Coordinates of C-alpha atoms in Angstrom, one line a residue:
X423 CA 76.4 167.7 25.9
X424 CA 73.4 168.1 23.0
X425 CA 75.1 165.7 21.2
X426 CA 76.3 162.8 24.0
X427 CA 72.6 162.1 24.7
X428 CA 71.6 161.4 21.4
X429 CA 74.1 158.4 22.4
X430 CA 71.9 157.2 25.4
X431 CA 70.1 154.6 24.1
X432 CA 73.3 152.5 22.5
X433 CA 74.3 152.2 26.6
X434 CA 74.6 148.5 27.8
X435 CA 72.4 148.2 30.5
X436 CA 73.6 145.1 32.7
X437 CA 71.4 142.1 34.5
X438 CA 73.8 142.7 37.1
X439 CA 72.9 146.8 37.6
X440 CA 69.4 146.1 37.8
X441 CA 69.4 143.4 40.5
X442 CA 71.7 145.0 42.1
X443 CA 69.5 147.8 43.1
X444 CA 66.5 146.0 43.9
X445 CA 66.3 144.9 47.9
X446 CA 65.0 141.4 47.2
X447 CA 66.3 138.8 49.7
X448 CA 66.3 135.1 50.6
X449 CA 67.5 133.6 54.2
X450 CA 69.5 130.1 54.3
X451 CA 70.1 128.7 57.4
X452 CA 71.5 124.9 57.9
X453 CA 73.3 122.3 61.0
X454 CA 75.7 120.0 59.8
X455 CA 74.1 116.9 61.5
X456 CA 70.7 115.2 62.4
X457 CA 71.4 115.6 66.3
X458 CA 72.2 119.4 65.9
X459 CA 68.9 119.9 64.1
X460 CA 66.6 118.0 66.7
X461 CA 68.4 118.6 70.1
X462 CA 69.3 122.5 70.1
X463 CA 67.4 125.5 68.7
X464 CA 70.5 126.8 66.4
X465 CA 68.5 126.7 63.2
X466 CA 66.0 129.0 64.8
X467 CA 68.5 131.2 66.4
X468 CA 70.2 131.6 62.4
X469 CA 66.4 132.2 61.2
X470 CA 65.6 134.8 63.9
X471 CA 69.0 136.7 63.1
X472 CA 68.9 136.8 59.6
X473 CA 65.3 138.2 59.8
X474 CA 66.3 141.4 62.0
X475 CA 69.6 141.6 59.9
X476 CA 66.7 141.7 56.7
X477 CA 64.5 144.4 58.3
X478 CA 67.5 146.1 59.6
X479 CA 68.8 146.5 55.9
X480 CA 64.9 147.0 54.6
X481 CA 65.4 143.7 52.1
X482 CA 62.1 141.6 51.1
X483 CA 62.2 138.4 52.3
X484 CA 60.9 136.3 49.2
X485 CA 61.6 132.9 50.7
X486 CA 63.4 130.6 53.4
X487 CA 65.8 127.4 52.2
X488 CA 67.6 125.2 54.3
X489 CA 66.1 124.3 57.9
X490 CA 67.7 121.4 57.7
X491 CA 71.0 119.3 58.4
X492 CA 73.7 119.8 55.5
X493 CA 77.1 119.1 55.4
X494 CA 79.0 122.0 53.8
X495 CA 82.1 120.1 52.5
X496 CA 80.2 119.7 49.5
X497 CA 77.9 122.3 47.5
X498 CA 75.8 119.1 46.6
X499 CA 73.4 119.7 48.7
X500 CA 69.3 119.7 48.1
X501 CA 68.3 122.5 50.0
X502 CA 71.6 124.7 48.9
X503 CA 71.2 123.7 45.3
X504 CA 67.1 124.6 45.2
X505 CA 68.1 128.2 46.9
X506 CA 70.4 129.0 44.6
X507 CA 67.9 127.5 41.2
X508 CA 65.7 130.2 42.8
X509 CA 67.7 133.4 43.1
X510 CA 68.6 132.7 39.9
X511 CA 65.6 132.2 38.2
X512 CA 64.0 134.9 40.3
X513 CA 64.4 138.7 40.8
X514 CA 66.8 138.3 44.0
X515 CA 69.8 140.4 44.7
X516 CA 70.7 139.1 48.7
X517 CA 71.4 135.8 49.8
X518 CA 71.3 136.5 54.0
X519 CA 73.3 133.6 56.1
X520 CA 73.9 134.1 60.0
X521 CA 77.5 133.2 59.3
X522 CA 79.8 132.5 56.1
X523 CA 80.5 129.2 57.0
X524 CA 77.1 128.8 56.9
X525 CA 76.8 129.2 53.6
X526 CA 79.7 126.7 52.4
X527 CA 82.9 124.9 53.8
X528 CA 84.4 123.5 50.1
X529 CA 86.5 127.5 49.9
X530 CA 87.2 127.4 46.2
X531 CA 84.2 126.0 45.4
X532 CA 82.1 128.4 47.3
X533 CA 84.3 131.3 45.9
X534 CA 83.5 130.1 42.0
X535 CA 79.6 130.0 43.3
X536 CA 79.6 133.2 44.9
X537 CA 81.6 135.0 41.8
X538 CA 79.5 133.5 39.7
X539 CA 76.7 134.5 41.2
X540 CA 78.2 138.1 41.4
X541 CA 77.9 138.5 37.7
X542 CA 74.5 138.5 38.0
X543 CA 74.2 141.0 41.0
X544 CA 73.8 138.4 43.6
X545 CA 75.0 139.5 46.8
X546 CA 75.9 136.9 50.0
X547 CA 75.6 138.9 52.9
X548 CA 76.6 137.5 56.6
X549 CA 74.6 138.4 59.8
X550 CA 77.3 137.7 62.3
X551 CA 80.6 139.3 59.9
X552 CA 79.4 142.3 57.8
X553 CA 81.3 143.0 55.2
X554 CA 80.6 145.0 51.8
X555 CA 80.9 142.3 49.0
X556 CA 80.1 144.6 46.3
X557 CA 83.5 146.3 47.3
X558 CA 87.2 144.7 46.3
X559 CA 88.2 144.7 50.4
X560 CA 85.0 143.4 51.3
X561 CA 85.3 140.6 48.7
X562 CA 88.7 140.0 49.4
X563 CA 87.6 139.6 53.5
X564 CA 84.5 137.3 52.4
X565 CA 87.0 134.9 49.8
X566 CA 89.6 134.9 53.3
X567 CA 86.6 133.9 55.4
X568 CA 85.5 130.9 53.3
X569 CA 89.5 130.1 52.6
X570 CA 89.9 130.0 55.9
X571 CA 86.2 127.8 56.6
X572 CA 87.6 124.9 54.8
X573 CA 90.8 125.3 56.5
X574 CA 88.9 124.7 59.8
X575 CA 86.8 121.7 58.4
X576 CA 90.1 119.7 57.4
X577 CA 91.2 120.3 60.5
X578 CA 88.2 118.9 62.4
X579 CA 88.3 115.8 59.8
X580 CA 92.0 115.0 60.6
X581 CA 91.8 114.9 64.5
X582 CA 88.3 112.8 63.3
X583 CA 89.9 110.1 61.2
X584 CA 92.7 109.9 64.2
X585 CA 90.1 109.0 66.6
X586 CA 88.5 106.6 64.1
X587 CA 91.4 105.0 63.4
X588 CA 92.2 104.3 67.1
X589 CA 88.5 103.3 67.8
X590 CA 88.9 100.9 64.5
X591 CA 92.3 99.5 65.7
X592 CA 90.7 98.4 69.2
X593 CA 87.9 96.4 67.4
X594 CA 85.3 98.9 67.9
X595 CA 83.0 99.3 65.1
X596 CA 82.6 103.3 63.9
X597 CA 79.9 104.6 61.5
X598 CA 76.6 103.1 60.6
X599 CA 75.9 99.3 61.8
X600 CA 76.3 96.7 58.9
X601 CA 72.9 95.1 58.1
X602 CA 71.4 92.7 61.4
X603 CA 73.4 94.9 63.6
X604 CA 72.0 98.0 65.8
X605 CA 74.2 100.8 67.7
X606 CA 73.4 100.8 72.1
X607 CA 75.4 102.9 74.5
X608 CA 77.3 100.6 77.0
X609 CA 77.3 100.8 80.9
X610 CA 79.8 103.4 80.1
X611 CA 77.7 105.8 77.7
X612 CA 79.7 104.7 74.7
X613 CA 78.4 103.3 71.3
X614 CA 78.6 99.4 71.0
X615 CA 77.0 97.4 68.4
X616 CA 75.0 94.3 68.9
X617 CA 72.7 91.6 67.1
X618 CA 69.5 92.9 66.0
X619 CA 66.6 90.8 65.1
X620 CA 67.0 91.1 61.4
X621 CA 70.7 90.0 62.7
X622 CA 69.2 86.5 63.5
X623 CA 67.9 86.0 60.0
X624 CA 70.0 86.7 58.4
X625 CA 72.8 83.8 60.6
X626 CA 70.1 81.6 59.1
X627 CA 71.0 82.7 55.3
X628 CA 74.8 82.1 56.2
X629 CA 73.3 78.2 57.6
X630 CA 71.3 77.9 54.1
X631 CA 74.0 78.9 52.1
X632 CA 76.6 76.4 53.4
X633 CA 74.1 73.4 54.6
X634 CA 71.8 73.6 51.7
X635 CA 73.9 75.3 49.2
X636 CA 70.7 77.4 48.2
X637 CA 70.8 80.1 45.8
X638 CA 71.1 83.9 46.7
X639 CA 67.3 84.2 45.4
X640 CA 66.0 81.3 46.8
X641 CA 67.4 82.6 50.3
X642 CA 66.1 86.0 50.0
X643 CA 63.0 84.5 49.2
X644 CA 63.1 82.5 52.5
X645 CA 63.7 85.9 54.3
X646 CA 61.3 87.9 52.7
X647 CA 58.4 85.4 54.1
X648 CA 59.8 85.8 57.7
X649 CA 59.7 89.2 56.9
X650 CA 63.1 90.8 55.8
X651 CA 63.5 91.9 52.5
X652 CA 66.9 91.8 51.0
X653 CA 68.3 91.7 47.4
X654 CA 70.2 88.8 45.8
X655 CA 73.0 91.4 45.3
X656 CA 73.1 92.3 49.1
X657 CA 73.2 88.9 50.1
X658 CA 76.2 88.9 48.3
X659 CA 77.7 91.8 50.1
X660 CA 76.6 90.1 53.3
X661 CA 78.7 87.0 52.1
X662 CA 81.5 88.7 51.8
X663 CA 82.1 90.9 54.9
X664 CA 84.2 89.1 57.6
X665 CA 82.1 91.9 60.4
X666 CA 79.8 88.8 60.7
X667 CA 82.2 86.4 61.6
X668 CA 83.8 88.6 64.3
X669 CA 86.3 90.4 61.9
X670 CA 86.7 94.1 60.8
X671 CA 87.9 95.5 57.8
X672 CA 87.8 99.3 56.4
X673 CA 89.3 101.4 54.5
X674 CA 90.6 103.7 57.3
X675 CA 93.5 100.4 58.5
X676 CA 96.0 98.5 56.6
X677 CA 95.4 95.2 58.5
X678 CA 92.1 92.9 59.1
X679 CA 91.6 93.3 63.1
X680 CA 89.2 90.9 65.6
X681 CA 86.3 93.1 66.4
X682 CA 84.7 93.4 70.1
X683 CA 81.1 92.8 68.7
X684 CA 79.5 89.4 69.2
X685 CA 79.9 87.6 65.7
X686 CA 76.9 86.2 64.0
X687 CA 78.2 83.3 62.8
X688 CA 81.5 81.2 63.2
X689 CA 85.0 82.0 61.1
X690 CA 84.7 78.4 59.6
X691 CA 81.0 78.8 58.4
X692 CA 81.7 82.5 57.2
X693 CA 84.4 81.1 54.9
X694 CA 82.4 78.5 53.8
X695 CA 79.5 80.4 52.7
X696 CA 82.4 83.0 51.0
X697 CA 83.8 80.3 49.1
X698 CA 80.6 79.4 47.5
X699 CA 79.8 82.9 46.9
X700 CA 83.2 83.5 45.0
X701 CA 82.1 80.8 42.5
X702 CA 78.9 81.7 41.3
X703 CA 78.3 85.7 42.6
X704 CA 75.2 87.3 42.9
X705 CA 74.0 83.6 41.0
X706 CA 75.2 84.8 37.4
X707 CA 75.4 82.0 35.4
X708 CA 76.1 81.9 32.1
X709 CA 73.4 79.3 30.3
X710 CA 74.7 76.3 32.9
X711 CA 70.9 75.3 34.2
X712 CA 69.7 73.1 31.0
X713 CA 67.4 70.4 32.1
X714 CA 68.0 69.0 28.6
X715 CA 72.1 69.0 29.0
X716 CA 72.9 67.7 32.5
X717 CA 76.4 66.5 31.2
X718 CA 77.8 69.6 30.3
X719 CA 81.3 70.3 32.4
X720 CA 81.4 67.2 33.7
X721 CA 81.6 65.0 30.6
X722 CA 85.3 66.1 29.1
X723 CA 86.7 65.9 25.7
X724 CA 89.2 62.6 25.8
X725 CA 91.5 63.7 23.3
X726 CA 92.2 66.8 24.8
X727 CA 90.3 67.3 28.1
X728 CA 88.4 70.2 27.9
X729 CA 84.7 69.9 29.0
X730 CA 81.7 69.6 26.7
X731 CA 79.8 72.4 26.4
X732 CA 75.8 72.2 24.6
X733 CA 74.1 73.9 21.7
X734 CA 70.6 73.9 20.1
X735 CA 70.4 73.1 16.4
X736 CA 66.5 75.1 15.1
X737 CA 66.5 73.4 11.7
X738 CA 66.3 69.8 13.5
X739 CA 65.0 70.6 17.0
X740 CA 67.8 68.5 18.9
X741 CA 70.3 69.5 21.2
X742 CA 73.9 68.4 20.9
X743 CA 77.2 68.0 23.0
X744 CA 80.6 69.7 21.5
X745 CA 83.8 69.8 23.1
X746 CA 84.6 73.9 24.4
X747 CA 88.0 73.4 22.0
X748 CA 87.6 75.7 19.0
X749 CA 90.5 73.3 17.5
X750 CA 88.9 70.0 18.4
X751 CA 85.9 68.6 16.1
X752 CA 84.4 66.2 19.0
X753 CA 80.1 66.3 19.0
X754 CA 77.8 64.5 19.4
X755 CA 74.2 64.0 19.8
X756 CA 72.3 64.7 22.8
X757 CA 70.3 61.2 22.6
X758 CA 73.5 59.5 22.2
X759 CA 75.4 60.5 25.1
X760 CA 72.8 60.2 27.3
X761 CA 71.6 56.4 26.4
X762 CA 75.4 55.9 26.8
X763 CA 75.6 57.1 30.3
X764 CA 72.0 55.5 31.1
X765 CA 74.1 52.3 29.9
X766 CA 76.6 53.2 32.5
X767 CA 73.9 53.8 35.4
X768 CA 72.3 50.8 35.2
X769 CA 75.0 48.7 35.9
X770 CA 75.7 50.5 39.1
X771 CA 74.3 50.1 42.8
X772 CA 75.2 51.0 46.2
X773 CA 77.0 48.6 47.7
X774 CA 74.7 46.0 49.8
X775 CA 77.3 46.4 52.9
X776 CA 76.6 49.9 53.2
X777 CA 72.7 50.0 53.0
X778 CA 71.9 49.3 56.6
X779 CA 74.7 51.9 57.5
X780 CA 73.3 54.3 54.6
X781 CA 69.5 54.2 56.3
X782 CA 71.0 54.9 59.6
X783 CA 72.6 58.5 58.5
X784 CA 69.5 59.0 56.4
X785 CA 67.2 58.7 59.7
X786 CA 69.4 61.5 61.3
X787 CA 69.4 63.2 58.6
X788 CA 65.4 63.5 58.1
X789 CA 65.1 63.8 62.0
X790 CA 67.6 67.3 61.4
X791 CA 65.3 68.6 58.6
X792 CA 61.9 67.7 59.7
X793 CA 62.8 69.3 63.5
X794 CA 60.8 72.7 63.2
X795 CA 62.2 75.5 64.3
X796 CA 59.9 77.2 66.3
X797 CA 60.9 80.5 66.3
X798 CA 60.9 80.4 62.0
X799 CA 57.8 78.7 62.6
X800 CA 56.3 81.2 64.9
X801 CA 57.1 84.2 62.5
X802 CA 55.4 83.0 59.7
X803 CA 52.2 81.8 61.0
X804 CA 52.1 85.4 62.2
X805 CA 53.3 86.5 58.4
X806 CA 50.9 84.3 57.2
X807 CA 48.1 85.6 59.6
X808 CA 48.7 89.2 58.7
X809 CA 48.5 88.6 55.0
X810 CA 45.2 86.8 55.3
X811 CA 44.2 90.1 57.2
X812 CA 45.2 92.6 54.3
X813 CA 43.3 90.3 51.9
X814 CA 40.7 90.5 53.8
X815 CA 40.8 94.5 54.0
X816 CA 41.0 94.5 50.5
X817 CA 38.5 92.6 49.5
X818 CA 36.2 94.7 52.1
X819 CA 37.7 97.9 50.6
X820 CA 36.9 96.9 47.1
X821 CA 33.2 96.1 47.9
X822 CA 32.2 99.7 49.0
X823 CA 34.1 101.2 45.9
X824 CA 37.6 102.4 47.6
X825 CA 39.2 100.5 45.1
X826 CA 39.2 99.9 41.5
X827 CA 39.4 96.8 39.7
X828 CA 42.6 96.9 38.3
X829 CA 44.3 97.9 41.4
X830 CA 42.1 95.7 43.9
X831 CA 43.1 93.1 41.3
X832 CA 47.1 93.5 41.2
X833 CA 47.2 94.0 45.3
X834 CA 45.1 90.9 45.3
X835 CA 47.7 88.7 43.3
X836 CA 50.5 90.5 45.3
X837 CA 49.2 89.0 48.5
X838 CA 47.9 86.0 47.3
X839 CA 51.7 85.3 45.8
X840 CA 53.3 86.1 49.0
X841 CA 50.3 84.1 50.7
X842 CA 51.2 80.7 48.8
X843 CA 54.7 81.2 49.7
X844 CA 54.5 81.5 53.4
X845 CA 52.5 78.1 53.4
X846 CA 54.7 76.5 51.2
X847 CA 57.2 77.4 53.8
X848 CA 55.4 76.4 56.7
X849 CA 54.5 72.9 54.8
X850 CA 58.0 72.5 54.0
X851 CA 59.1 73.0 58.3
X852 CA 56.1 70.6 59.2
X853 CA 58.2 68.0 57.6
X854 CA 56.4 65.1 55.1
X855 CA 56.5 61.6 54.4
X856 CA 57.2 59.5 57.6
X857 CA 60.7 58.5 58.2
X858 CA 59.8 54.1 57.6
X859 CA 58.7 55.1 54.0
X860 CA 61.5 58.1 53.2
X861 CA 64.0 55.6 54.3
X862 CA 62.0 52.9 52.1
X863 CA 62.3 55.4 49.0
X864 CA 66.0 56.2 49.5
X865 CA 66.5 52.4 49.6
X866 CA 65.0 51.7 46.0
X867 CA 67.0 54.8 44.8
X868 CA 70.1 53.3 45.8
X869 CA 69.1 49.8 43.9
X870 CA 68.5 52.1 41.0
X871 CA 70.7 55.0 40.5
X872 CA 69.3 55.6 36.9
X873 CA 65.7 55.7 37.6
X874 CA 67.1 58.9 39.9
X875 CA 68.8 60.3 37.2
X876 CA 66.2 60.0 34.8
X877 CA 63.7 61.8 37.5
X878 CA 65.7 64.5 38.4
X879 CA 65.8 68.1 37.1
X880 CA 69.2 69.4 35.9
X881 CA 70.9 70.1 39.4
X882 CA 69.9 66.8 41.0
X883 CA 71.7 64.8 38.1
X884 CA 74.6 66.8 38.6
X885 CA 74.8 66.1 41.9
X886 CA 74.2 62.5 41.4
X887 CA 76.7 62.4 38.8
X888 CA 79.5 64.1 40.6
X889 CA 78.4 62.5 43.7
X890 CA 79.1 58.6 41.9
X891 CA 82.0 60.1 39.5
X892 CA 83.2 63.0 41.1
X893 CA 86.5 64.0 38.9
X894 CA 83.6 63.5 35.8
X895 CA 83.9 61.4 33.0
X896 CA 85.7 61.4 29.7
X897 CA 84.2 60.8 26.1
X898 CA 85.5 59.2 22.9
X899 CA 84.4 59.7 20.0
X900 CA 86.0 57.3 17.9
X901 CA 84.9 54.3 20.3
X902 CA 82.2 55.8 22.0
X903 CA 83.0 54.9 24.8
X904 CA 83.5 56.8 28.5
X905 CA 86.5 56.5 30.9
X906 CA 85.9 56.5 34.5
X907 CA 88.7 58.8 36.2
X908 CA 87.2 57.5 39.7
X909 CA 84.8 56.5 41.6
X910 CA 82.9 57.2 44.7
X911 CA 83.8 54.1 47.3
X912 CA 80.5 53.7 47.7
X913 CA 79.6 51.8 44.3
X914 CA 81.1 48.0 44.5
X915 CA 84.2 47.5 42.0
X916 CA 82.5 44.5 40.4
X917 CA 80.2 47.2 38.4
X918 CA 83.5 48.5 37.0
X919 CA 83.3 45.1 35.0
X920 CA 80.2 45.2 33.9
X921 CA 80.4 48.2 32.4
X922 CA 83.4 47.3 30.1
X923 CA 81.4 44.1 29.0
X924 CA 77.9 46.2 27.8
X925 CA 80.3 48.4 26.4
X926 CA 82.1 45.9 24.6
X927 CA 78.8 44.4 23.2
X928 CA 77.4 47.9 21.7

C-alpha cells in the first residue's frame, strides 16, 4: 500500500471529474413561435419550474438563456448557441430544461451536442422527465426521448405542408406577404392578403417600367422620394413574381395556379415589365452606355453581319468601331462613321403628310405626362415638407453644440440630396413648356432629324436610330458606304435617293 501512493500524483485527473462534482447550473427555457411567447405565460411557467427543480437539487443558478421564441429543428439558434458558449467556457456542470424537447428537436444532432458536452461533465437535466444522465439507462432514456422529439416534429410538419398545399392549391396565399401586400382576417377569421400602401407604389414601378422603360435605379429612386425604399436587385425580384399579376407560384406545387388576392397590376403589363427585365437584369450592362459610341450593336459588320462593337486607343486619344468577329478585320474610325451617318441624317425628314397627324398624338401625349397625379403629388410635398423639418432640427441641434461638424455636415448633405430630388420630382409632375411651343419644338425636330441626334446623350440616339432604321444598318468597308435593311414608314422614300446620290459623290 506504502508503495501504490508513491504513484498518486502520475493519476489523470479529468475536466470531466471536476465539473462533474461542482453543482453549478444554468436554466434554458424557449416557445417555438412569436404568438406563443406574447399570448400565454409558458416561458414563465418553464422558468418558475426549473428554478424549484434547481433548489430542489441545491444547484447555483449562474445564468438564464433563452426567453424567447426558437424553433428547435435546428441547433442554430442565438440564444441556444450563447448558452452553450457559456457553460463551456465557464465552470457549469447542469444545463436545467422544463422538458427535453425543450432543449432540441434535430435528435441526432442534439445527441452529438449533448455527448459532446458530456465529455466535459456537462449534464442536461429535465424538470418534467427525470432521468439520471450520468448513468448508461438514463442516457439511453434521454437519447430515446430526443429520437423520439424529432419523430414528433416530422410528424407535425407533414400534416403542415398537407394543409399548405391544399390552402396553395385553392389560390390562397400561405406564409409571409410578398412586398406591397399585408395579411387581414376575413369575415370568417381566416388570413387573406390584400394591397397595402407600399402595394400602390410599387403598381406605379410596374407602369414606369413598361411606359417609360426606366431603369431599375432610376425607379427605385422615384420610390425612395415617395417614401419606400427598395433595392435595384428587389425590383428585380418584384418583376419577376407573377403574385402581382394575380398568379401564384411556390415551391410546395408543380403547377402555376390563379390566386384569390386582388392582383396589383394586369397579366399583360406584368409580362411586359418581365420581358424587359429578362434583357437587362438588375441593369448590368456590360460597357453598352458610351455617349462617344452610340452605333455600337446597331451598325453590323456587312461582310459577315455581326455588330460593331467600340474600343479606346490611349496613345491617340480616339475611339474606334471594330466588328465583334475575332476573324473579320473591319474598323474604323469613330469620326468616320459618324460623319457618314450625319451624311445619312440629313437627307432624311418626316414625311410632310404626317406632321399635322404627328402634332395631334404629340398634344395627347404631353396632356398624359403633364396630368399630375395627385396622390404622387400629395406624398411628396409632405416628403418634401418633412425633410425641410429635419434640416431645420439639424441645423438648430448643431447651434447649441449636440452635433459636431463632421456629422452635422454629412446629415446635412444627406438631406439636402434627398431634398433636391423630391423637387426635381415635383417640377418634373408640374409639367413644363406649354403644349403650342412643345408641339413647335417636336415640329423642327422632325424637319431635322440630325440636329436630334447630334443633341442627344447615348440612349436618345439609339432610340432615334432604331426608331428611323429599326433592323440597324450595315457598314462596308471597302466602299464605305451603309445599307439600309428598312425603314420606318414614316421617313418619305424619295430620301432613299438622296442618300445613294451624296453617297455616290463622296
Amino acid at each position: 500500500m506504502e508503495t501504490l501512493r508513491n504513484f498518486r500524483a502520475f493519476v489523470k485527473k479529468g475536466d470531466a471529474r471536476s465539473k462533474e462534482s461542482n453543482n453549478h447550473a444554468v436554466i434554458y427555457t424557449r416557445v417555438s413561435t412569436k404568438e406563443q411567447a406574447e399570448n400565454n405565460l409558458s416561458l414563465d411557467t418553464q422558468k418558475k419550474y426549473c428554478q424549484q427543480f434547481a433548489e430542489k437539487q441545491k444547484l447555483i443558478i449562474r445564468g438564464y438563456f433563452g426567453g424567447t421564441y426558437e424553433s428547435a429543428q435546428t441547433d442554430e439558434r442565438r440564444e441556444f448557441k450563447n448558452m452553450l458558449a457559456f457553460v463551456r467556457k465557464n465552470s457549469v456542470s447542469h444545463i436545467v430544461v422544463y422538458s427535453i424537447d425543450r432543449f432540441s428537436r434535430s435528435g441526432a444532432g442534439a445527441i452529438g451536442i449533448i455527448a459532446e458536452l458530456s465529455k466535459k461533465g456537462i449534464l442536461v437535466r429535465s424538470v418534467t422527465q427525470p432521468t439520471d444522465p450520468k448513468t448508461s439507462m438514463g442516457s439511453f432514456y434521454q437519447n430515446i426521448q430526443l429520437v423520439f422529439s424529432q419523430y414528433d416534429n416530422e410528424q407535425r410538419r407533414a400534416k403542415c405542408i398537407t394543409g399548405m398545399k391544399e390552402r396553395l392549391s385553392r389560390g390562397y396565399w400561405v406564409g409571409k406577404a410578398p412586398l406591397g401586400y399585408c395579411h387581414i382576417h376575413d369575415a370568417n377569421n381566416k388570413p387573406v392578403v390584400v394591397i397595402s400602401e407600399q402595394g400602390k407604389l410599387l403598381q406605379k414601378s410596374f407602369l414606369w417600367k413598361v411606359h417609360e422603360r426606366l431603369t431599375n435605379t432610376e425607379i427605385a429612386r422615384r420610390l425612395k422620394a415617395l417614401g419606400l425604399s427598395i433595392s435595384k436587385q428587389r425590383l428585380t425580384e418584384v418583376f419577376r413574381n407573377p403574385f402581382y399579376c394575380g398568379i401564384i407560384t411556390h415551391g410546395l406545387l408543380s403547377e402555376p395556379v390563379m390566386g384569390s388576392h386582388e392582383p396589383l397590376v394586369s397579366q399583360e403589363v406584368f409580362l411586359k415589365a418581365n420581358q424587359i427585365v429578362k434583357k437587362v437584369p438588375h441593369d448590368y450592362k456590360h460597357q453598352v452606355v458610351n455617349d462617344d459610341l452610340p452605333l455600337k450593336r446597331f451598325v453590323k459588320c456587312k461582310q459577315c453581319g455581326v455588330p460593331f462593337t467600340g474600343y479606346f486607343v490611349k496613345n491617340k486619344g480616339k475611339h474606334y468601331y471594330k466588328c465583334n468577329n475575332p476573324h473579320c478585320k473591319s474598323n474604323t474610325s469613330k469620326d468616320k462613321l459618324h460623319d457618314l451617318f450625319r451624311q445619312l441624317l440629313v437627307n432624311f425628314r418626316v414625311d410632310k403628310k404626317l406632321i399635322e397627324p404627328l402634332k395631334m398624338q404629340l398634344k395627347y401625349v404631353f396632356e398624359h405626362f403633364c396630368k399630375v397625379d395627385t396622390s404622387e403629388y400629395a406624398v411628396l410635398r409632405k416628403r418634401f415638407c418633412e425633410i425641410e423639418q429635419r434640416i431645420e432640427k439639424l441645423k438648430e441641434r448643431f447651434a447649441i453644440g449636440e452635433l459636431d461638424k463632421a456629422l452635422y455636415e454629412q446629415f446635412m448633405d444627406k438631406f439636402s440630396e434627398e431634398k433636391e430630388s423630391i423637387a426635381k420630382t415635383i417640377n418634373s409632375l408640374n409639367g413644363g413648356d406649354d403644349l403650342a411651343s412643345f408641339t413647335a419644338y417636336a415640329e423642327e425636330v422632325c424637319k431635322n432629324l440630325l440636329l436630334l441626334w447630334d443633341q442627344g446623350n447615348y440612349e436618345q440616339k439609339q432610340r432615334l436610330q432604331y426608331l428611323l432604321f429599326p433592323e440597324g444598318l450595315l457598314y462596308s468597308k471597302e466602299s464605305n458606304l451603309f445599307d439600309l435593311l428598312g425603314m420606318n414608314p414614316i421617313c418619305s422614300d424619295k430620301r432613299l435617293s438622296d442618300y445613294d446620290t451624296i453617297c455616290s459623290g463622296t
